[in-house]
Amino acid sequence: MTYLQELGLAPHWWWLIAGALLAILEIFLPGIFMIWIAIAAAATGIVTLLVPDLGFPAQAIIFVVLAFAAVFAGRVYYARNPVPTSDANLNERASRLIGQRVTVETAIENGKGRVRVGDGVWNARGPDLPAGASATIVAADGTLLTVEATA
């Protein structure tokens, strides 16, 4: 009798419970990979149910192999089936600012200065403008915004 059986549950139940807990964890911490590890734990539980004489080291090796295989399969699946989005700038915060009117915070001199966007200040380039002038964002390159004078 193994230590886990002394606690009242056969080893396959521990793996199935671990799989369920990992699946629940995916709901609270969505990282699109915990579900694959949960599947590996559940599969290990099924293998342990079918082959009850497996010791814990063998179970752990099976779990690790299945976890690597499941995560790899998940990566392949998501690479082949990307989530469609209608927002081309979803992860490009600076690009989402194009077209906004801003106020020049630090005068733009020799093509460089700073502009206020909402409650933050961004580096900017564009024509020479005094502090307090109004400008429109026309392009973004990383954290550097390109502005033009607003009439």
mmCIF file with all atom_site columns, C-alpha atoms in Angstrom:
data_model
loop_
_atom_site.group_PDB
_atom_site.id
_atom_site.type_symbol
_atom_site.label_atom_id
_atom_site.label_alt_id
_atom_site.label_comp_id
_atom_site.label_asym_id
_atom_site.label_entity_id
_atom_site.label_seq_id
_atom_site.pdbx_PDB_ins_code
_atom_site.Cartn_x
_atom_site.Cartn_y
_atom_site.Cartn_z
_atom_site.occupancy
_atom_site.B_iso_or_equiv
_atom_site.pdbx_formal_charge
_atom_site.auth_seq_id
_atom_site.auth_comp_id
_atom_site.auth_asym_id
_atom_site.auth_atom_id
_atom_site.pdbx_PDB_model_num
ATOM 1   C CA . MET A 1 1   ? 0.000   0.000  0.000   1.00 0.00 ? 1   MET A CA 1
ATOM 2   C CA . THR A 1 2   ? 1.385   3.392  -0.994  1.00 0.00 ? 2   THR A CA 1
ATOM 3   C CA . TYR A 1 3   ? 1.377   6.569  1.025   1.00 0.00 ? 3   TYR A CA 1
ATOM 4   C CA . LEU A 1 4   ? -1.363  8.072  -1.149  1.00 0.00 ? 4   LEU A CA 1
ATOM 5   C CA . GLN A 1 5   ? -3.564  5.025  -0.632  1.00 0.00 ? 5   GLN A CA 1
ATOM 6   C CA . GLU A 1 6   ? -3.088  5.414  3.125   1.00 0.00 ? 6   GLU A CA 1
ATOM 7   C CA . LEU A 1 7   ? -4.700  8.851  2.743   1.00 0.00 ? 7   LEU A CA 1
ATOM 8   C CA . GLY A 1 8   ? -7.790  7.129  1.391   1.00 0.00 ? 8   GLY A CA 1
ATOM 9   C CA . LEU A 1 9   ? -7.545  7.649  -2.369  1.00 0.00 ? 9   LEU A CA 1
ATOM 10  C CA . ALA A 1 10  ? -5.997  5.529  -5.085  1.00 0.00 ? 10  ALA A CA 1
ATOM 11  C CA . PRO A 1 11  ? -3.176  7.286  -6.995  1.00 0.00 ? 11  PRO A CA 1
ATOM 12  C CA . HIS A 1 12  ? -5.242  7.784  -10.142 1.00 0.00 ? 12  HIS A CA 1
ATOM 13  C CA . TRP A 1 13  ? -7.681  9.927  -8.142  1.00 0.00 ? 13  TRP A CA 1
ATOM 14  C CA . TRP A 1 14  ? -4.849  12.204 -7.029  1.00 0.00 ? 14  TRP A CA 1
ATOM 15  C CA . TRP A 1 15  ? -3.857  12.751 -10.670 1.00 0.00 ? 15  TRP A CA 1
ATOM 16  C CA . LEU A 1 16  ? -7.447  13.394 -11.726 1.00 0.00 ? 16  LEU A CA 1
ATOM 17  C CA . ILE A 1 17  ? -7.925  15.847 -8.847  1.00 0.00 ? 17  ILE A CA 1
ATOM 18  C CA . ALA A 1 18  ? -4.661  17.587 -9.808  1.00 0.00 ? 18  ALA A CA 1
ATOM 19  C CA . GLY A 1 19  ? -5.925  17.852 -13.390 1.00 0.00 ? 19  GLY A CA 1
ATOM 20  C CA . ALA A 1 20  ? -9.208  19.371 -12.212 1.00 0.00 ? 20  ALA A CA 1
ATOM 21  C CA . LEU A 1 21  ? -7.410  21.867 -9.956  1.00 0.00 ? 21  LEU A CA 1
ATOM 22  C CA . LEU A 1 22  ? -5.077  22.902 -12.778 1.00 0.00 ? 22  LEU A CA 1
ATOM 23  C CA . ALA A 1 23  ? -8.070  23.378 -15.078 1.00 0.00 ? 23  ALA A CA 1
ATOM 24  C CA . ILE A 1 24  ? -9.728  25.574 -12.447 1.00 0.00 ? 24  ILE A CA 1
ATOM 25  C CA . LEU A 1 25  ? -6.473  27.489 -12.036 1.00 0.00 ? 25  LEU A CA 1
ATOM 26  C CA . GLU A 1 26  ? -6.565  28.201 -15.776 1.00 0.00 ? 26  GLU A CA 1
ATOM 27  C CA . ILE A 1 27  ? -9.874  29.992 -15.242 1.00 0.00 ? 27  ILE A CA 1
ATOM 28  C CA . PHE A 1 28  ? -8.414  32.307 -12.594 1.00 0.00 ? 28  PHE A CA 1
ATOM 29  C CA . LEU A 1 29  ? -4.968  32.715 -14.175 1.00 0.00 ? 29  LEU A CA 1
ATOM 30  C CA . PRO A 1 30  ? -5.569  32.493 -17.916 1.00 0.00 ? 30  PRO A CA 1
ATOM 31  C CA . GLY A 1 31  ? -2.227  31.848 -19.519 1.00 0.00 ? 31  GLY A CA 1
ATOM 32  C CA . ILE A 1 32  ? -3.446  29.407 -22.187 1.00 0.00 ? 32  ILE A CA 1
ATOM 33  C CA . PHE A 1 33  ? -1.063  26.721 -21.022 1.00 0.00 ? 33  PHE A CA 1
ATOM 34  C CA . MET A 1 34  ? -2.299  25.488 -17.633 1.00 0.00 ? 34  MET A CA 1
ATOM 35  C CA . ILE A 1 35  ? -5.115  23.665 -19.385 1.00 0.00 ? 35  ILE A CA 1
ATOM 36  C CA . TRP A 1 36  ? -2.558  21.611 -21.302 1.00 0.00 ? 36  TRP A CA 1
ATOM 37  C CA . ILE A 1 37  ? -0.815  20.612 -18.075 1.00 0.00 ? 37  ILE A CA 1
ATOM 38  C CA . ALA A 1 38  ? -4.237  19.776 -16.621 1.00 0.00 ? 38  ALA A CA 1
ATOM 39  C CA . ILE A 1 39  ? -4.845  17.482 -19.586 1.00 0.00 ? 39  ILE A CA 1
ATOM 40  C CA . ALA A 1 40  ? -1.475  15.814 -18.938 1.00 0.00 ? 40  ALA A CA 1
ATOM 41  C CA . ALA A 1 41  ? -2.374  15.265 -15.264 1.00 0.00 ? 41  ALA A CA 1
ATOM 42  C CA . ALA A 1 42  ? -5.753  13.801 -16.200 1.00 0.00 ? 42  ALA A CA 1
ATOM 43  C CA . ALA A 1 43  ? -4.120  11.527 -18.799 1.00 0.00 ? 43  ALA A CA 1
ATOM 44  C CA . THR A 1 44  ? -1.617  10.400 -16.167 1.00 0.00 ? 44  THR A CA 1
ATOM 45  C CA . GLY A 1 45  ? -4.558  9.575  -13.913 1.00 0.00 ? 45  GLY A CA 1
ATOM 46  C CA . ILE A 1 46  ? -6.107  7.458  -16.658 1.00 0.00 ? 46  ILE A CA 1
ATOM 47  C CA . VAL A 1 47  ? -2.814  5.644  -17.305 1.00 0.00 ? 47  VAL A CA 1
ATOM 48  C CA . THR A 1 48  ? -2.451  5.039  -13.557 1.00 0.00 ? 48  THR A CA 1
ATOM 49  C CA . LEU A 1 49  ? -5.989  3.667  -13.450 1.00 0.00 ? 49  LEU A CA 1
ATOM 50  C CA . LEU A 1 50  ? -5.272  1.298  -16.344 1.00 0.00 ? 50  LEU A CA 1
ATOM 51  C CA . VAL A 1 51  ? -1.873  0.239  -14.969 1.00 0.00 ? 51  VAL A CA 1
ATOM 52  C CA . PRO A 1 52  ? -2.362  0.299  -11.172 1.00 0.00 ? 52  PRO A CA 1
ATOM 53  C CA . ASP A 1 53  ? 1.075   -1.143 -10.295 1.00 0.00 ? 53  ASP A CA 1
ATOM 54  C CA . LEU A 1 54  ? 2.989   1.922  -11.465 1.00 0.00 ? 54  LEU A CA 1
ATOM 55  C CA . GLY A 1 55  ? 5.110   3.449  -8.740  1.00 0.00 ? 55  GLY A CA 1
ATOM 56  C CA . PHE A 1 56  ? 5.193   7.177  -8.192  1.00 0.00 ? 56  PHE A CA 1
ATOM 57  C CA . PRO A 1 57  ? 8.524   7.696  -10.038 1.00 0.00 ? 57  PRO A CA 1
ATOM 58  C CA . ALA A 1 58  ? 7.048   6.088  -13.165 1.00 0.00 ? 58  ALA A CA 1
ATOM 59  C CA . GLN A 1 59  ? 3.873   8.150  -12.759 1.00 0.00 ? 59  GLN A CA 1
ATOM 60  C CA . ALA A 1 60  ? 5.919   11.341 -12.445 1.00 0.00 ? 60  ALA A CA 1
ATOM 61  C CA . ILE A 1 61  ? 7.909   10.498 -15.587 1.00 0.00 ? 61  ILE A CA 1
ATOM 62  C CA . ILE A 1 62  ? 4.697   9.807  -17.492 1.00 0.00 ? 62  ILE A CA 1
ATOM 63  C CA . PHE A 1 63  ? 3.271   13.118 -16.283 1.00 0.00 ? 63  PHE A CA 1
ATOM 64  C CA . VAL A 1 64  ? 6.368   15.094 -17.314 1.00 0.00 ? 64  VAL A CA 1
ATOM 65  C CA . VAL A 1 65  ? 6.440   13.499 -20.770 1.00 0.00 ? 65  VAL A CA 1
ATOM 66  C CA . LEU A 1 66  ? 2.701   14.070 -21.255 1.00 0.00 ? 66  LEU A CA 1
ATOM 67  C CA . ALA A 1 67  ? 2.988   17.664 -19.987 1.00 0.00 ? 67  ALA A CA 1
ATOM 68  C CA . PHE A 1 68  ? 5.733   18.486 -22.498 1.00 0.00 ? 68  PHE A CA 1
ATOM 69  C CA . ALA A 1 69  ? 3.752   16.788 -25.274 1.00 0.00 ? 69  ALA A CA 1
ATOM 70  C CA . ALA A 1 70  ? 0.527   18.575 -24.319 1.00 0.00 ? 70  ALA A CA 1
ATOM 71  C CA . VAL A 1 71  ? 2.140   22.027 -24.120 1.00 0.00 ? 71  VAL A CA 1
ATOM 72  C CA . PHE A 1 72  ? 3.864   21.434 -27.457 1.00 0.00 ? 72  PHE A CA 1
ATOM 73  C CA . ALA A 1 73  ? 0.551   20.329 -28.982 1.00 0.00 ? 73  ALA A CA 1
ATOM 74  C CA . GLY A 1 74  ? -1.107  23.437 -27.547 1.00 0.00 ? 74  GLY A CA 1
ATOM 75  C CA . ARG A 1 75  ? 1.545   25.708 -29.046 1.00 0.00 ? 75  ARG A CA 1
ATOM 76  C CA . VAL A 1 76  ? 1.117   24.055 -32.435 1.00 0.00 ? 76  VAL A CA 1
ATOM 77  C CA . TYR A 1 77  ? -2.673  24.353 -32.160 1.00 0.00 ? 77  TYR A CA 1
ATOM 78  C CA . TYR A 1 78  ? -2.568  28.062 -31.302 1.00 0.00 ? 78  TYR A CA 1
ATOM 79  C CA . ALA A 1 79  ? 0.021   28.761 -34.018 1.00 0.00 ? 79  ALA A CA 1
ATOM 80  C CA . ARG A 1 80  ? -2.253  27.157 -36.609 1.00 0.00 ? 80  ARG A CA 1
ATOM 81  C CA . ASN A 1 81  ? -5.463  28.682 -35.209 1.00 0.00 ? 81  ASN A CA 1
ATOM 82  C CA . PRO A 1 82  ? -4.765  32.259 -34.098 1.00 0.00 ? 82  PRO A CA 1
ATOM 83  C CA . VAL A 1 83  ? -7.537  34.110 -32.320 1.00 0.00 ? 83  VAL A CA 1
ATOM 84  C CA . PRO A 1 84  ? -9.085  36.529 -34.826 1.00 0.00 ? 84  PRO A CA 1
ATOM 85  C CA . THR A 1 85  ? -9.285  40.167 -33.830 1.00 0.00 ? 85  THR A CA 1
ATOM 86  C CA . SER A 1 86  ? -10.670 43.205 -35.580 1.00 0.00 ? 86  SER A CA 1
ATOM 87  C CA . ASP A 1 87  ? -8.180  45.512 -33.844 1.00 0.00 ? 87  ASP A CA 1
ATOM 88  C CA . ALA A 1 88  ? -4.871  45.568 -35.713 1.00 0.00 ? 88  ALA A CA 1
ATOM 89  C CA . ASN A 1 89  ? -3.301  47.641 -32.894 1.00 0.00 ? 89  ASN A CA 1
ATOM 90  C CA . LEU A 1 90  ? -4.459  45.426 -30.035 1.00 0.00 ? 90  LEU A CA 1
ATOM 91  C CA . ASN A 1 91  ? -1.014  45.160 -28.428 1.00 0.00 ? 91  ASN A CA 1
ATOM 92  C CA . GLU A 1 92  ? 0.418   48.376 -29.852 1.00 0.00 ? 92  GLU A CA 1
ATOM 93  C CA . ARG A 1 93  ? -0.498  51.043 -27.314 1.00 0.00 ? 93  ARG A CA 1
ATOM 94  C CA . ALA A 1 94  ? 1.403   53.809 -29.048 1.00 0.00 ? 94  ALA A CA 1
ATOM 95  C CA . SER A 1 95  ? -0.213  53.050 -32.422 1.00 0.00 ? 95  SER A CA 1
ATOM 96  C CA . ARG A 1 96  ? -3.625  53.394 -30.808 1.00 0.00 ? 96  ARG A CA 1
ATOM 97  C CA . LEU A 1 97  ? -2.796  57.044 -30.063 1.00 0.00 ? 97  LEU A CA 1
ATOM 98  C CA . ILE A 1 98  ? -2.526  58.074 -33.725 1.00 0.00 ? 98  ILE A CA 1
ATOM 99  C CA . GLY A 1 99  ? -5.009  60.831 -34.500 1.00 0.00 ? 99  GLY A CA 1
ATOM 100 C CA . GLN A 1 100 ? -5.305  62.113 -30.927 1.00 0.00 ? 100 GLN A CA 1
ATOM 101 C CA . ARG A 1 101 ? -4.797  65.758 -30.110 1.00 0.00 ? 101 ARG A CA 1
ATOM 102 C CA . VAL A 1 102 ? -2.174  66.371 -27.433 1.00 0.00 ? 102 VAL A CA 1
ATOM 103 C CA . THR A 1 103 ? -0.548  69.276 -25.650 1.00 0.00 ? 103 THR A CA 1
ATOM 104 C CA . VAL A 1 104 ? 3.166   69.958 -25.950 1.00 0.00 ? 104 VAL A CA 1
ATOM 105 C CA . GLU A 1 105 ? 4.583   69.558 -22.426 1.00 0.00 ? 105 GLU A CA 1
ATOM 106 C CA . THR A 1 106 ? 8.237   70.357 -23.144 1.00 0.00 ? 106 THR A CA 1
ATOM 107 C CA . ALA A 1 107 ? 8.859   72.550 -26.180 1.00 0.00 ? 107 ALA A CA 1
ATOM 108 C CA . ILE A 1 108 ? 9.763   70.666 -29.316 1.00 0.00 ? 108 ILE A CA 1
ATOM 109 C CA . GLU A 1 109 ? 13.102  72.098 -30.371 1.00 0.00 ? 109 GLU A CA 1
ATOM 110 C CA . ASN A 1 110 ? 15.328  70.722 -33.113 1.00 0.00 ? 110 ASN A CA 1
ATOM 111 C CA . GLY A 1 111 ? 12.666  68.084 -33.715 1.00 0.00 ? 111 GLY A CA 1
ATOM 112 C CA . LYS A 1 112 ? 12.601  66.692 -30.142 1.00 0.00 ? 112 LYS A CA 1
ATOM 113 C CA . GLY A 1 113 ? 10.345  67.357 -27.168 1.00 0.00 ? 113 GLY A CA 1
ATOM 114 C CA . ARG A 1 114 ? 7.622   65.857 -24.978 1.00 0.00 ? 114 ARG A CA 1
ATOM 115 C CA . VAL A 1 115 ? 3.844   65.809 -25.219 1.00 0.00 ? 115 VAL A CA 1
ATOM 116 C CA . ARG A 1 116 ? 1.118   65.126 -22.666 1.00 0.00 ? 116 ARG A CA 1
ATOM 117 C CA . VAL A 1 117 ? -1.155  62.202 -23.557 1.00 0.00 ? 117 VAL A CA 1
ATOM 118 C CA . GLY A 1 118 ? -3.896  61.768 -20.968 1.00 0.00 ? 118 GLY A CA 1
ATOM 119 C CA . ASP A 1 119 ? -2.116  61.673 -17.624 1.00 0.00 ? 119 ASP A CA 1
ATOM 120 C CA . GLY A 1 120 ? 1.277   60.643 -19.055 1.00 0.00 ? 120 GLY A CA 1
ATOM 121 C CA . VAL A 1 121 ? 4.098   62.361 -20.888 1.00 0.00 ? 121 VAL A CA 1
ATOM 122 C CA . TRP A 1 122 ? 5.638   60.837 -24.027 1.00 0.00 ? 122 TRP A CA 1
ATOM 123 C CA . ASN A 1 123 ? 8.736   61.642 -26.065 1.00 0.00 ? 123 ASN A CA 1
ATOM 124 C CA . ALA A 1 124 ? 7.843   63.296 -29.336 1.00 0.00 ? 124 ALA A CA 1
ATOM 125 C CA . ARG A 1 125 ? 9.395   64.481 -32.554 1.00 0.00 ? 125 ARG A CA 1
ATOM 126 C CA . GLY A 1 126 ? 8.056   66.940 -35.047 1.00 0.00 ? 126 GLY A CA 1
ATOM 127 C CA . PRO A 1 127 ? 8.231   70.601 -36.057 1.00 0.00 ? 127 PRO A CA 1
ATOM 128 C CA . ASP A 1 128 ? 9.375   73.123 -33.468 1.00 0.00 ? 128 ASP A CA 1
ATOM 129 C CA . LEU A 1 129 ? 6.460   73.948 -31.184 1.00 0.00 ? 129 LEU A CA 1
ATOM 130 C CA . PRO A 1 130 ? 6.347   75.894 -27.902 1.00 0.00 ? 130 PRO A CA 1
ATOM 131 C CA . ALA A 1 131 ? 5.190   74.334 -24.633 1.00 0.00 ? 131 ALA A CA 1
ATOM 132 C CA . GLY A 1 132 ? 1.410   74.478 -24.369 1.00 0.00 ? 132 GLY A CA 1
ATOM 133 C CA . ALA A 1 133 ? 0.852   74.248 -28.130 1.00 0.00 ? 133 ALA A CA 1
ATOM 134 C CA . SER A 1 134 ? -1.671  71.793 -29.518 1.00 0.00 ? 134 SER A CA 1
ATOM 135 C CA . ALA A 1 135 ? -0.483  68.949 -31.753 1.00 0.00 ? 135 ALA A CA 1
ATOM 136 C CA . THR A 1 136 ? -1.866  65.834 -33.397 1.00 0.00 ? 136 THR A CA 1
ATOM 137 C CA . ILE A 1 137 ? -0.159  62.445 -33.238 1.00 0.00 ? 137 ILE A CA 1
ATOM 138 C CA . VAL A 1 138 ? 0.505   61.206 -36.792 1.00 0.00 ? 138 VAL A CA 1
ATOM 139 C CA . ALA A 1 139 ? 2.797   58.219 -36.156 1.00 0.00 ? 139 ALA A CA 1
ATOM 140 C CA . ALA A 1 140 ? 4.300   56.097 -33.406 1.00 0.00 ? 140 ALA A CA 1
ATOM 141 C CA . ASP A 1 141 ? 7.583   54.208 -33.208 1.00 0.00 ? 141 ASP A CA 1
ATOM 142 C CA . GLY A 1 142 ? 7.802   52.344 -29.909 1.00 0.00 ? 142 GLY A CA 1
ATOM 143 C CA . THR A 1 143 ? 7.488   55.041 -27.269 1.00 0.00 ? 143 THR A CA 1
ATOM 144 C CA . LEU A 1 144 ? 8.373   57.901 -29.634 1.00 0.00 ? 144 LEU A CA 1
ATOM 145 C CA . LEU A 1 145 ? 5.406   59.781 -31.066 1.00 0.00 ? 145 LEU A CA 1
ATOM 146 C CA . THR A 1 146 ? 5.547   61.879 -34.234 1.00 0.00 ? 146 THR A CA 1
ATOM 147 C CA . VAL A 1 147 ? 3.358   64.972 -34.063 1.00 0.00 ? 147 VAL A CA 1
ATOM 148 C CA . GLU A 1 148 ? 2.232   67.768 -36.338 1.00 0.00 ? 148 GLU A CA 1
ATOM 149 C CA . ALA A 1 149 ? 1.022   71.209 -35.334 1.00 0.00 ? 149 ALA A CA 1
ATOM 150 C CA . THR A 1 150 ? -2.744  71.473 -34.983 1.00 0.00 ? 150 THR A CA 1
ATOM 151 C CA . ALA A 1 151 ? -4.278  74.573 -36.487 1.00 0.00 ? 151 ALA A CA 1
#
